[in-house]
XYZ file of C-alpha atoms in Angstrom:
350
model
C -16.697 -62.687 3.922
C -13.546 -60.588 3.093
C -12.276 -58.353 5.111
C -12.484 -54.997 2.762
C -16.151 -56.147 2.828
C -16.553 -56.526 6.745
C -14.853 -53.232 6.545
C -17.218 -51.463 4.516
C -19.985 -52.528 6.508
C -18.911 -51.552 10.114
C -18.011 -47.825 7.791
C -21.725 -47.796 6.616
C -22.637 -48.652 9.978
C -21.027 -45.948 11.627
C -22.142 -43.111 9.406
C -25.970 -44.224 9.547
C -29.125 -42.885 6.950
C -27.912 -40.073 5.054
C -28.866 -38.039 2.418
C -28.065 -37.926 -1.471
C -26.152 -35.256 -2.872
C -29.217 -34.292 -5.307
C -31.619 -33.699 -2.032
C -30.797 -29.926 -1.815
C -31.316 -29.190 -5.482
C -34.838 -31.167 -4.631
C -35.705 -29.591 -2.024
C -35.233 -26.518 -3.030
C -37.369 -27.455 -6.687
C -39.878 -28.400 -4.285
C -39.784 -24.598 -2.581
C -39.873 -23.087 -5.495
C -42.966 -25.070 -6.970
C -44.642 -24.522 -3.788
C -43.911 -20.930 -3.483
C -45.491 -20.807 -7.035
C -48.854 -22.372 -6.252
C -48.954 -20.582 -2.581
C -48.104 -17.061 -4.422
C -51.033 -17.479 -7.234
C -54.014 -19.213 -4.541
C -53.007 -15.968 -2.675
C -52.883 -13.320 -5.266
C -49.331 -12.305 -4.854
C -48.126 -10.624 -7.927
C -44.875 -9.876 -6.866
C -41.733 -12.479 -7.357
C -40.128 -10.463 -5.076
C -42.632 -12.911 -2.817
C -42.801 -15.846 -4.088
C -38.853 -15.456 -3.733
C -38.920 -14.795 0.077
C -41.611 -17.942 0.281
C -39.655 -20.387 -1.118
C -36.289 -19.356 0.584
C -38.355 -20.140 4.332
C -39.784 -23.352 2.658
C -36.360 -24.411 1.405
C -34.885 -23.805 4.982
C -37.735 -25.668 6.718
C -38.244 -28.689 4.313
C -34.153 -29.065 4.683
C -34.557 -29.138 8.565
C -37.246 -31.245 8.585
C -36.116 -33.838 6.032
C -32.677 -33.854 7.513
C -34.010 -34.638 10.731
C -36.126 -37.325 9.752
C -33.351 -39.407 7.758
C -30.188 -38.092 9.559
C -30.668 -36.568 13.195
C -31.197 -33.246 14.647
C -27.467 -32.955 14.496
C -26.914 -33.154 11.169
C -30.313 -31.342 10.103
C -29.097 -28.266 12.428
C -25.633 -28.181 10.348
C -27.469 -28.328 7.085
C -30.028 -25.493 7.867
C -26.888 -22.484 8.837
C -25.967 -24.328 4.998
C -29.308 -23.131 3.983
C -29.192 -20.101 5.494
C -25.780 -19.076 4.083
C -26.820 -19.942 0.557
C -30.625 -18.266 1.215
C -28.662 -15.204 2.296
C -25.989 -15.263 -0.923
C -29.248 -15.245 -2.727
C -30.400 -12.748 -1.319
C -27.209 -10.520 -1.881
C -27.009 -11.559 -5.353
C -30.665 -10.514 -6.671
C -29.947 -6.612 -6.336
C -26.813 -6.983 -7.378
C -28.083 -8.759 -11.226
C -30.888 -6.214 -11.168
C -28.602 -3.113 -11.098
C -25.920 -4.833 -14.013
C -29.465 -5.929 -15.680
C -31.180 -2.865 -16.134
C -27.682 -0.957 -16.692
C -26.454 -3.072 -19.543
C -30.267 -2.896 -20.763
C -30.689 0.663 -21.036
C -27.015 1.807 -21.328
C -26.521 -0.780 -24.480
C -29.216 1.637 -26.319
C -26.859 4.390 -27.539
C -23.391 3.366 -26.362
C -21.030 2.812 -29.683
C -18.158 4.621 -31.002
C -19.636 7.669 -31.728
C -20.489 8.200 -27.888
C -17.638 7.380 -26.675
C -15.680 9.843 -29.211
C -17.356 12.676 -29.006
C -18.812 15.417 -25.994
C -21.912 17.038 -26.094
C -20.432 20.341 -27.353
C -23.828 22.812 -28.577
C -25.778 19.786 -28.314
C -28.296 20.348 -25.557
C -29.265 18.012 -22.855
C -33.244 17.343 -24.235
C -31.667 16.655 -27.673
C -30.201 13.105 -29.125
C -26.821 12.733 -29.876
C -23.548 13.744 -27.860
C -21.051 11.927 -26.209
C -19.213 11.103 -23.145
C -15.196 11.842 -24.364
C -14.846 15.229 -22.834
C -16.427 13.345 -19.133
C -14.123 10.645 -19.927
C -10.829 12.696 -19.991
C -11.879 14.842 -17.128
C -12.321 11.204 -15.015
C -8.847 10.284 -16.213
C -7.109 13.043 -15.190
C -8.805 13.674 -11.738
C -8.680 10.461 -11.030
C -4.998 9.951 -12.350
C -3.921 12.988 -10.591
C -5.476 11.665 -7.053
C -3.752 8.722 -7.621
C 0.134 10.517 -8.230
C -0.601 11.942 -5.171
C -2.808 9.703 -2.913
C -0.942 6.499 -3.290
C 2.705 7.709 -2.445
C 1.434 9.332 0.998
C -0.922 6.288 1.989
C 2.172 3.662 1.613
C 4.651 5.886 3.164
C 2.210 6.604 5.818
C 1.568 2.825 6.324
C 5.122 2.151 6.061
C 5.440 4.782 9.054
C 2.847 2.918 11.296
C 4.210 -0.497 10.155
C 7.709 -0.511 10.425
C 8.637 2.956 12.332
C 5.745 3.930 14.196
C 5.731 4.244 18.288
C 4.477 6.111 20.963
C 1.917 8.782 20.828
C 2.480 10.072 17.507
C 1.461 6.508 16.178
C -1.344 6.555 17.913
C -2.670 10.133 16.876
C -1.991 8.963 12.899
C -4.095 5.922 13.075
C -6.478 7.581 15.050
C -7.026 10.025 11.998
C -6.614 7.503 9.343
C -9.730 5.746 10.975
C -11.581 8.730 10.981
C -10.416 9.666 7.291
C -11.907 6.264 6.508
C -15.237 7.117 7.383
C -15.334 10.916 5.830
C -18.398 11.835 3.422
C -16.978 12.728 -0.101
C -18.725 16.212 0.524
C -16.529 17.140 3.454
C -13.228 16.476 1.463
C -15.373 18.641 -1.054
C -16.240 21.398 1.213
C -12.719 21.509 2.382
C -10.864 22.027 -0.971
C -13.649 24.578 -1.777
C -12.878 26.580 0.834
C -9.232 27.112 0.280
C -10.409 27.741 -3.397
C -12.975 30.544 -1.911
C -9.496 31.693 0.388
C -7.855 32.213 -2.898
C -10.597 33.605 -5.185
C -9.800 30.030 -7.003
C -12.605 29.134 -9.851
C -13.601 25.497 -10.644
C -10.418 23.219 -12.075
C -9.641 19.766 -12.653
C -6.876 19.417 -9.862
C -9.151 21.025 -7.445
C -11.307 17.733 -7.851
C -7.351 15.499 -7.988
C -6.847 16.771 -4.677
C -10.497 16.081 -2.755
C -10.242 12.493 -4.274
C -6.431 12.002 -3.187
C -7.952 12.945 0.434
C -10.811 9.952 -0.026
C -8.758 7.811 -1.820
C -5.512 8.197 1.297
C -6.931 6.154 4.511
C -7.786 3.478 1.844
C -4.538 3.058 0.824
C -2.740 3.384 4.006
C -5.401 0.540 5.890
C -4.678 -1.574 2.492
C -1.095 -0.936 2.198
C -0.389 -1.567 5.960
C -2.313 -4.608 6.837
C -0.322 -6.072 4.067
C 3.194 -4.753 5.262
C 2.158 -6.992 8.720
C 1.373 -10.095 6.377
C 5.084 -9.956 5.639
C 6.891 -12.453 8.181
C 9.437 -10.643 10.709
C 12.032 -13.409 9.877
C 12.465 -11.769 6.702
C 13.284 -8.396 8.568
C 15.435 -10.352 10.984
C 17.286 -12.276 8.164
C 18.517 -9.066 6.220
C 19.020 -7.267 9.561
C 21.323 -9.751 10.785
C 23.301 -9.164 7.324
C 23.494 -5.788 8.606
C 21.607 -4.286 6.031
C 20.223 -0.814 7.064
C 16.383 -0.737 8.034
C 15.880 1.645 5.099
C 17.055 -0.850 2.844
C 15.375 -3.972 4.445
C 11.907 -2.264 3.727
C 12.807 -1.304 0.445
C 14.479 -4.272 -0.649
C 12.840 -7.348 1.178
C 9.488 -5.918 2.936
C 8.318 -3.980 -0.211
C 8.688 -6.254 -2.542
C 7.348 -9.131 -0.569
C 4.142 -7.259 -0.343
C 3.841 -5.496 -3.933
C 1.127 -7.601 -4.914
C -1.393 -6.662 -1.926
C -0.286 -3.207 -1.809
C -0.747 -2.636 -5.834
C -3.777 -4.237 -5.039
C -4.968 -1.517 -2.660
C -4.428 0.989 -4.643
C -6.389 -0.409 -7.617
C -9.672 -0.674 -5.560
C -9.024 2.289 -3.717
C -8.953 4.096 -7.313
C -11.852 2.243 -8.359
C -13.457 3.616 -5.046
C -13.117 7.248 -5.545
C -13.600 6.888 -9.521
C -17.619 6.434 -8.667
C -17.345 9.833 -6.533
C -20.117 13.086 -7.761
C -20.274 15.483 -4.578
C -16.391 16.868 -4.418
C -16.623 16.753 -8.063
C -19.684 18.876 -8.544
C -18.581 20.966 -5.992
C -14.974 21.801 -7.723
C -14.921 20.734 -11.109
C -18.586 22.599 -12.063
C -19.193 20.704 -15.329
C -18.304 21.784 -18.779
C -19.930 20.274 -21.997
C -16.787 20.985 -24.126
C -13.342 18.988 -24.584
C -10.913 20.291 -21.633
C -7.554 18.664 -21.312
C -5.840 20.698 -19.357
C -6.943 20.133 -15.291
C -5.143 23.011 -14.009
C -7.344 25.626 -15.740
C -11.053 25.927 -16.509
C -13.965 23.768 -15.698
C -13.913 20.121 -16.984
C -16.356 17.002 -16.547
C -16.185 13.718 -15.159
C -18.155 10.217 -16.001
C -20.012 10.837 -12.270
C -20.917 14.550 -12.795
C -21.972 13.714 -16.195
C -24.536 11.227 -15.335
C -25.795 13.333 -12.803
C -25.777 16.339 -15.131
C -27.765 14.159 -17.648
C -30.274 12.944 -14.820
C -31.035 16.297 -13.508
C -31.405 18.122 -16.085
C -33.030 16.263 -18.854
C -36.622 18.137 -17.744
C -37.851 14.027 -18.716
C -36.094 13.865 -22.252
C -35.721 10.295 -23.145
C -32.081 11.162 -25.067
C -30.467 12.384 -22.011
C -31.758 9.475 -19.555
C -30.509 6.830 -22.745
C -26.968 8.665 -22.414
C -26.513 8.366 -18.062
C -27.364 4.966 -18.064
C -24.568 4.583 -21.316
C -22.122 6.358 -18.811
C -23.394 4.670 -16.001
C -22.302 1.137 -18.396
C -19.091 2.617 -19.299
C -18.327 3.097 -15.300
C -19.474 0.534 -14.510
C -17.100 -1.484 -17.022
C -14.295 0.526 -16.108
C -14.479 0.025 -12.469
C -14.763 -3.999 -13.421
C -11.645 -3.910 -15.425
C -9.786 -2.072 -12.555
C -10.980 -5.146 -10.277
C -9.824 -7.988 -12.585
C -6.642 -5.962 -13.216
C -5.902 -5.721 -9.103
C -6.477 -9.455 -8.819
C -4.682 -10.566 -11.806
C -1.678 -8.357 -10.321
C -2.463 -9.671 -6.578
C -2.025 -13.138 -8.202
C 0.722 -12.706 -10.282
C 2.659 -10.919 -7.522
C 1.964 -13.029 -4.598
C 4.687 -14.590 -3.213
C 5.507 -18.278 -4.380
């Protein structure tokens, strides 16, 4: 006998029974037929069910098959498998229900003519309309927060990152966490009571600013867990040049970082685009075509599909045109996503 052969039999030796690589995709077949038959002998009408049965027979027919050809060691590292992948599952059902039922409903009168035109005289109970007047409002509120959410948030985290000691420090990240966690309707409330102060009425940049104050502990937690991803030999190297601090952090740290940090501010703007409550309470609403966010009532893709929701006293038109805004959201928010990680990966450092 040669001795690659001798080999490979003290190897096969040592690793003992195991199982093939189909046995999972069996196994869990074998669930889901089960769960079937078990579901209909019992009456259960719901998948929802039959679902839940076959994800506990999947994790007990792996343990128990495992066991019996491998060991208990090997069947206990396969079941926290199963239970990762049962609980993935789980995750993902909602998740293709929601994009389902919006692409479903939303596909039934979303075309160029929606997305060109605002609902003008046209009332809520009637068919036609548009979303192009919510559509400019969400662009300019949410451009607006951005101009001047972003700047603060990385200057802050550059503060905390690179400057920031003693108790000062300490008070700013204390109320960036609790930023973090502040309902949309208190930023709402706040901005509409300096507008109250002021005898201000319902604008645009009234709405800019409550979102800039949602969308500000996101970017600063983004921006500065990414400033400490840069590597302090890079601060040491330029320092040692005896290049100013200033100009380390704007030439080596920033840079270094761009990626993550642009990527922070995409989802953080993709965070507050979804926002109704500050909106509703500052912007009002307005039907018509307003491009100018500094005077006068405008819309916004949220308030609009809220608008259409609420007050469509059960007309089929206006329920047909929130879930097309809900869709077109929805598809902005995605490209805003891919965008951040196509940036995140053609920024990150080589």
């Amino acid at each position: 006998m040669s001795t690659a052969a001798i080999a490979d039999q003290r190897s096969s030796s040592l690793r003992g029974a195991s199982m093939p690589r189909w046995a999972p995709w069996a196994i869990a077949a074998g669930s889901i037929a089960v769960a079937v038959v078990i579901g209909l002998a019992c009456g259960l009408h719901s998948r929802v069910q039959w679902g839940l049965i076959a994800a506990l027979l999947f994790v007990l027919g792996t343990y128990g098959i495992t066991a019996r050809v491998e060991g208990r060691r090997q069947a206990k590292d396969r079941v926290v498998t199963s239970f990762v992948w049962v609980a993935f599952l789980l995750a993902l059902v909602p998740l293709v229900s929601l994009v389902w039922t919006t692409v479903r409903r939303g596909v039934k009168v979303l075309d160029f003519y929606f997305l060109s035109h605002s609902m003008g005289v046209v009332a809520d109970t009637e068919p036609g309309g548009g979303i192009y007047h919510a559509i400019v409002g969400s662009l300019e509120q949410v451009g607006l927060a951005t101009v001047i959410g972003a700047p603060i948030g990385v200057l802050t985290a550059i503060y905390l990152v690179e400057y920031g000691r003693g108790a000062l420090a300490r008070a700013v990240t204390f109320f960036v966490d609790v930023m973090t966690g502040i309902p949309s309707i208190v930023a709402g409330l706040f901005i509409l009571s300096l507008m109250l102060i002021f005898k201000m009425q319902p604008f645009g940049f009234a709405g800019s600013l409550a979102l800039a104050i949602l969308m500000m502990p996101v970017v600063v937690r983004s921006t500065e867990e990414m400033l400490k991803l840069v590597p302090n030999e890079l601060r040491e190297a330029s320092l040692a040049l005896g290049v100013p601090k200033w100009r380390t952090i704007l030439k080596v740290v920033l840079p270094t970082a761009v990626g993550g940090i642009t990527t922070g501010v995409v989802l953080a703007v993709a965070r507050i685009a979804g926002e109704t409550a500050p909106v509703l309470l500052l912007v009002f609403g307005n039907p018509f075509i307003n491009t100018d966010p500094f005077e006068g009532a405008q819309s916004s893709l949220p308030l609009y599909i809220y608008q259409q929701y609420t007050n469509s006293a059960g007309s089929g038109a206006a329920y047909d045109r929130a879930w097309a805004a809900s869709l077109t959201l929805i598809a902005a928010v995605m490209i805003l996503n891919l965008a951040a990680r196509g940036i995140a990966r053609w920024k990150a450092p080589r």
